[in-house]
Every structure is written in structure tokens, then in C-alpha cells.
mmCIF file of C-alpha atoms in Angstrom:
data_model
loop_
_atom_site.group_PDB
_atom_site.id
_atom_site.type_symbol
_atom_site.label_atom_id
_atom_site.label_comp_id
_atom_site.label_asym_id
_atom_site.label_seq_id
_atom_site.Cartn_x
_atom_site.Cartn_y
_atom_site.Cartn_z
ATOM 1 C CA UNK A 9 30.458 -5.390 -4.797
ATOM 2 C CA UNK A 10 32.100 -8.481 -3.321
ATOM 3 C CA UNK A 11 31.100 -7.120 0.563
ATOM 4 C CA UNK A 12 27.493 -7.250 -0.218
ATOM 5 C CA UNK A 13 25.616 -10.330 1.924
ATOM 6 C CA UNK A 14 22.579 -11.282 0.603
ATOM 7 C CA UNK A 15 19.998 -14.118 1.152
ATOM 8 C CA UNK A 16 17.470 -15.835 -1.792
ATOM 9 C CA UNK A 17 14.680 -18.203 -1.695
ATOM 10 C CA UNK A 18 13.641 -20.502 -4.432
ATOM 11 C CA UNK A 19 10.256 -20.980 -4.088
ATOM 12 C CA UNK A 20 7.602 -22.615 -6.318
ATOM 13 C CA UNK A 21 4.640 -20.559 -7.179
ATOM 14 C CA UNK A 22 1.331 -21.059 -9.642
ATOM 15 C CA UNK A 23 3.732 -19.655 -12.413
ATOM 16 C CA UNK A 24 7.086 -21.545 -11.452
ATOM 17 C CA UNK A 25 9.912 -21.103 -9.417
ATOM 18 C CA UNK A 26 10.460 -17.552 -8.171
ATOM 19 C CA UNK A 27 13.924 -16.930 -7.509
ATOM 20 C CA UNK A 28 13.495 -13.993 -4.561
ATOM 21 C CA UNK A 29 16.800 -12.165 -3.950
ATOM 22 C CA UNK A 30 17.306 -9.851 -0.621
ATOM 23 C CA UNK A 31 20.208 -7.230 -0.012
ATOM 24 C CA UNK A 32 20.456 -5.078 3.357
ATOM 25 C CA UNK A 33 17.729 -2.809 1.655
ATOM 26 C CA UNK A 34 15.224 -4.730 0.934
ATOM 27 C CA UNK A 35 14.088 -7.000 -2.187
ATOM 28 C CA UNK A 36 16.154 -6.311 -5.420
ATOM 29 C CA UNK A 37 15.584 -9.284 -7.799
ATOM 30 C CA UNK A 38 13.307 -11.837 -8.896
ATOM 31 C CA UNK A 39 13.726 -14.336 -10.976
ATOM 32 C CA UNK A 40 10.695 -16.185 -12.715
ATOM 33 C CA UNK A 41 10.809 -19.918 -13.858
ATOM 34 C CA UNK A 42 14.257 -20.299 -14.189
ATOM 35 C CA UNK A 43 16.704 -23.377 -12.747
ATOM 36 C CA UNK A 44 18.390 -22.336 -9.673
ATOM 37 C CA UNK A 45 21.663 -22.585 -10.459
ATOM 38 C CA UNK A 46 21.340 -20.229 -13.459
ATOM 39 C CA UNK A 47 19.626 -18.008 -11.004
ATOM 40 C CA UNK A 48 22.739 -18.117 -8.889
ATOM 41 C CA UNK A 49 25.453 -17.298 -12.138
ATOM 42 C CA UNK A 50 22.919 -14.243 -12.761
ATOM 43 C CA UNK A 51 23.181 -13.385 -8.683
ATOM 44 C CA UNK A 52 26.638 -13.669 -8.462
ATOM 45 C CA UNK A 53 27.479 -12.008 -11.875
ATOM 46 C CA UNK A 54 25.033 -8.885 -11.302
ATOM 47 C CA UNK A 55 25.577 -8.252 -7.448
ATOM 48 C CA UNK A 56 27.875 -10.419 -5.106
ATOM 49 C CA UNK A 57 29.376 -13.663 -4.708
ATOM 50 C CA UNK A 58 28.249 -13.422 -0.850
ATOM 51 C CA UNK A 59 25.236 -15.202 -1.258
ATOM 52 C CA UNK A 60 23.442 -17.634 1.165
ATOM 53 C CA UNK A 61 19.866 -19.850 0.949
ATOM 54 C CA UNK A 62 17.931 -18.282 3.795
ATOM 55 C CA UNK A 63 14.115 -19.265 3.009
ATOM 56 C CA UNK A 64 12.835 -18.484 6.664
ATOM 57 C CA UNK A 65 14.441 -14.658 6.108
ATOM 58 C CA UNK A 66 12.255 -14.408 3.014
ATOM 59 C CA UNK A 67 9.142 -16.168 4.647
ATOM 60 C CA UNK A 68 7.111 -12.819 4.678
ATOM 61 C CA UNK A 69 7.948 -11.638 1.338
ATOM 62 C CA UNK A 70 6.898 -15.359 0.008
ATOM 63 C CA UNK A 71 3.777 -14.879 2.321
ATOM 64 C CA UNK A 72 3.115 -12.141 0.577
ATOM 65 C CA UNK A 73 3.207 -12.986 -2.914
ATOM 66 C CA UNK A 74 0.945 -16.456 -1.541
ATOM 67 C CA UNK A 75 -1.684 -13.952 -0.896
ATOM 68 C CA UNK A 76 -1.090 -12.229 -4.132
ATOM 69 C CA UNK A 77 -1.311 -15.568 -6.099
ATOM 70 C CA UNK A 78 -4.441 -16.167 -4.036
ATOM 71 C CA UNK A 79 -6.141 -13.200 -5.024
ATOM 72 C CA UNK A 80 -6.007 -12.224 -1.502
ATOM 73 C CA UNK A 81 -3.567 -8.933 -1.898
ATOM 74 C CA UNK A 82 -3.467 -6.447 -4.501
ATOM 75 C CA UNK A 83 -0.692 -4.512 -3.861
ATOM 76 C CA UNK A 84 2.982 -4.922 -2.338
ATOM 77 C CA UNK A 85 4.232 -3.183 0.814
ATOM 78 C CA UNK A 86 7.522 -4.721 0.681
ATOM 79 C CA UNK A 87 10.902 -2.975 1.066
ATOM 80 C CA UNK A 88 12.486 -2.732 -2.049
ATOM 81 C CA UNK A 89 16.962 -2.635 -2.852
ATOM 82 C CA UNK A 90 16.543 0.156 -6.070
ATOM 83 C CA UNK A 91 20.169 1.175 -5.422
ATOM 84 C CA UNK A 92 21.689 -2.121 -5.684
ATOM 85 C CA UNK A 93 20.593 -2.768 -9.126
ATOM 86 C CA UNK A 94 22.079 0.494 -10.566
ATOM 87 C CA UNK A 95 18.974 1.502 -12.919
ATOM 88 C CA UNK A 96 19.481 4.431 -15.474
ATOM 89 C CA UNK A 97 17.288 7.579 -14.489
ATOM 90 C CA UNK A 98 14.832 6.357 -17.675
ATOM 91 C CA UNK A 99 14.338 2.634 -15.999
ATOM 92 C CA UNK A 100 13.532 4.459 -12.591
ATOM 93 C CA UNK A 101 10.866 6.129 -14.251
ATOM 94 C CA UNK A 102 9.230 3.701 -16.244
ATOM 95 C CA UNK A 103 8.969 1.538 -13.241
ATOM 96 C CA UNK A 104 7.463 4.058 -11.087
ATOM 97 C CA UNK A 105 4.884 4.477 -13.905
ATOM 98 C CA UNK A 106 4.051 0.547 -13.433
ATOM 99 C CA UNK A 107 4.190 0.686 -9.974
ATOM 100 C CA UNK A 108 0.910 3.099 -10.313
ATOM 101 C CA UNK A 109 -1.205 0.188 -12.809
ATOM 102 C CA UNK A 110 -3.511 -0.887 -10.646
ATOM 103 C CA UNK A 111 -4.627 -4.490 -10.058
ATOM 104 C CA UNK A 112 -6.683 -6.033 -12.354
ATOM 105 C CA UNK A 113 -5.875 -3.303 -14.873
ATOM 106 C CA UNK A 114 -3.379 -2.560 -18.128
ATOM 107 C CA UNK A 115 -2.015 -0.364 -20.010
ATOM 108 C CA UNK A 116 -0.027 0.135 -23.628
ATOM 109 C CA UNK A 117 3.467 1.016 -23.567
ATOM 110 C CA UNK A 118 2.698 4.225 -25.558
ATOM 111 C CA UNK A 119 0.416 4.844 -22.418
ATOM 112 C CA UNK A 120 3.849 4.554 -20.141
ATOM 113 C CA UNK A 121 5.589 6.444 -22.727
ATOM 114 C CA UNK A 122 3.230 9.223 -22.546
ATOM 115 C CA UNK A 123 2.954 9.152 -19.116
ATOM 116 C CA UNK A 124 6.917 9.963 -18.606
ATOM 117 C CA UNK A 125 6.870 12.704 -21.370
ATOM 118 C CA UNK A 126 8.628 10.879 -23.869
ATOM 119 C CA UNK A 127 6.078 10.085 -26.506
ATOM 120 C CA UNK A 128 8.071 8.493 -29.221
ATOM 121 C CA UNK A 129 9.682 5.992 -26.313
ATOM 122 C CA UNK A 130 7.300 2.902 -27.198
ATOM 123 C CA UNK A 131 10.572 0.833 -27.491
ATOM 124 C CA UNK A 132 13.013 2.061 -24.695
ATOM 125 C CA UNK A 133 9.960 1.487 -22.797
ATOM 126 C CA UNK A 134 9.722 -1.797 -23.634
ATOM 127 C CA UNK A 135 13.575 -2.151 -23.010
ATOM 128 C CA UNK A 136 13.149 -0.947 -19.347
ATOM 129 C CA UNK A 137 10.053 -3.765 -19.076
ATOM 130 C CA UNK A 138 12.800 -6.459 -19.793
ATOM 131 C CA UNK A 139 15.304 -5.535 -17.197
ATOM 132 C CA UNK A 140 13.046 -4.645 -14.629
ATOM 133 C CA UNK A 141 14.032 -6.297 -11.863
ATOM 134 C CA UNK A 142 10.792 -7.026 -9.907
ATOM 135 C CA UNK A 143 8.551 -9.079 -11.987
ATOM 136 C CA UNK A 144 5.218 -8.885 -10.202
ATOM 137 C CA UNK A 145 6.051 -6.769 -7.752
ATOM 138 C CA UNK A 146 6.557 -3.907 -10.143
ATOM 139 C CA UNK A 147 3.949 -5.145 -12.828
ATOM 140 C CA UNK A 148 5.592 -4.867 -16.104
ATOM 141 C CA UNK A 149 2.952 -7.798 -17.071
ATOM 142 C CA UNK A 150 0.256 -4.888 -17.063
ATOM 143 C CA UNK A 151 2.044 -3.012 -20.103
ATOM 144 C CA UNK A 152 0.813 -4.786 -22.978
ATOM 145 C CA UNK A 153 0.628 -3.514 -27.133
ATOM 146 C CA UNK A 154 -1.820 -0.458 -28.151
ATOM 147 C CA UNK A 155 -3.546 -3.312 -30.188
ATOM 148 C CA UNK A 156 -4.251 -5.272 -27.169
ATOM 149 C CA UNK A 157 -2.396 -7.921 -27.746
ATOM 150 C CA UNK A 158 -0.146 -8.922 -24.940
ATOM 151 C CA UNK A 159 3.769 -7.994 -26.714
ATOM 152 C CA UNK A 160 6.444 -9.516 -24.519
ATOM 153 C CA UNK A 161 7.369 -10.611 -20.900
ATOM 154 C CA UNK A 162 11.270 -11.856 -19.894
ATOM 155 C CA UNK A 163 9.933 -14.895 -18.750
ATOM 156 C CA UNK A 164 7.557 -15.922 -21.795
ATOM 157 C CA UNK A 165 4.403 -14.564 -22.968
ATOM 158 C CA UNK A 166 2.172 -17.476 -21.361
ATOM 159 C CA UNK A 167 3.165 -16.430 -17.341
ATOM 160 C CA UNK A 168 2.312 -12.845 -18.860
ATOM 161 C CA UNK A 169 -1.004 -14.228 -19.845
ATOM 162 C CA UNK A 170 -1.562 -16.355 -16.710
ATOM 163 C CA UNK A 171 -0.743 -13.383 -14.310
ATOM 164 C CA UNK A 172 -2.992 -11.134 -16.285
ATOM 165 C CA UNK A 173 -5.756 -13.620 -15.897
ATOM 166 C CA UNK A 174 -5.121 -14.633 -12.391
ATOM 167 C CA UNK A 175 -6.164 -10.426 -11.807
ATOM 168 C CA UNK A 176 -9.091 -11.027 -13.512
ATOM 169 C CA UNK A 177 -7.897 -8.811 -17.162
ATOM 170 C CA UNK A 178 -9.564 -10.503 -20.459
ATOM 171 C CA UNK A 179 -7.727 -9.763 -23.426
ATOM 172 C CA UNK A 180 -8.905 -10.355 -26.735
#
């Protein structure tokens, strides 16, 4: 994996830094409120050691989540690196499902579950939330608990809640 280039940005949004990683392919990784240099371990680990800052390359994509984080875009017509991130067949799936919540809107993780024909998957669901690679742009923050109650986001439960809010959702 050592012949892979990529380009980030680190770029501060209304929920913290976004650490926005691009391959050849498109956008495979972000990052939310975390320092940059642990950003770069995780890069480096996960994908290459070929990694430059490049913030005008990723102008558009940060244009595009500005607009997002201004309520001025709902969706994301990005391209998007699935390959480089070698997902299992389940993962795939699940985020395809979240891909398909629309703005503004949730749903449980029995919903997903349901939705990919494995009923009793509530929790590998929720495993394939975590290591989503996308944050926002694939909106695992839109699965929340059958209860209602919100359950759990990688980068903390309050970003969850603000991102929720910031689409206009009101949870109990």
C-alpha cells in the first residue's frame, strides 16, 4: 500500500476539526475532532505513508460540507475511495442503507438491520456505524436506538446530537 499518494486537509468545522483524506478515487476517510497528528498515525497505519497537506486539492469537498454545515446542501455528490478502505461485504451494505436516510430524518439500527435482511443484526450494525469511514457524508449520525435515544457515534455522542440538530431532528 506504500505506492498510494494521497492528499488531506485539516479543516475546522461547527463540530471540530475534520480530518478529510483523498486517494486517486475519490474521498475515503474522515476524521472528526481529533489532533492532527493522531489523524496522520491512523492515515499512515490504515492506507499509506505517501501522504501530503494539499488544502487547495480538497477546497471543493470542504466547500461542500460549508454548505452542508450551513444548511445550504442536503446531500453529497462527492466521489467517494470505497476500495481503498477494504470494507467487508456486511459494512458495504449497511452504509448503502445510510446513504438512503434522508436529511433531516433517522432511523433505529433494527430499521438498518431490517432493511439488509438480517433482522437479529442490531449490533453488527452498530459495529459497521463505528468504522464507517465517512462520518457525515455517509450519515451514520441518523441511526440512532429503537427507544429514541441517540446510542453511540465514534466521535462522542454530543457531535451526534449537534449534527442531528443542525438538520433540524428533535429527539426526546
Amino acid at each position: 500500500m506504500a505506492n498510494i499518494r494521497l492528499k488531506y486537509a485539516y479543516w475546522q468545522s461547527p463540530v471540530g476539526y475534520l480530518f478529510l483524506l483523498v486517494g486517486d478515487k475519490g474521498l475515503c476517510k474522515i476524521i472528526i475532532n481529533r489532533p492532527l497528528e493522531d489523524c496522520l498515525v491512523i492515515a499512515k497505519k490504515r492506507y499509506s505513508d505517501n501522504i501530503e497537506a494539499d488544502q487547495e486539492a480538497l477546497g471543493n469537498i470542504i466547500l461542500i460540507l460549508t454548505h452542508y454545515f450551513l444548511g445550504r446542501t442536503r446531500s453529497f455528490n462527492l466521489e467517494l475511495d470505497w476500495e481503498i478502505n477494504k470494507a467487508t461485504p456486511f459494512q458495504k451494505k449497511v452504509w448503502q442503507v445510510l446513504a438512503q436516510i434522508p436529511y433531516g430524518q433517522v432511523r433505529s439500527y433494527q430499521w438498518v438491520a431490517n432493511k439488509i435482511n438480517v433482522p437479529q443484526g442490531t449490533r453488527a450494525v452498530g459495529a459497521a456505524n463505528r468504522s464507517n469511514p465517512l462520518p457525515i457524508v455517509i450519515p451514520c449520525h441518523r441511526v440512532i436506538n429503537a427507544d429514541g435515544g441517540l446510542g453511540g457515534y465514534r466521535a462522542g455522542v454530543q457531535i451526534k446530537q449537534t449534527l442531528l440538530e443542525m438538520e433540524g431532528v428533535r429527539l426526546k
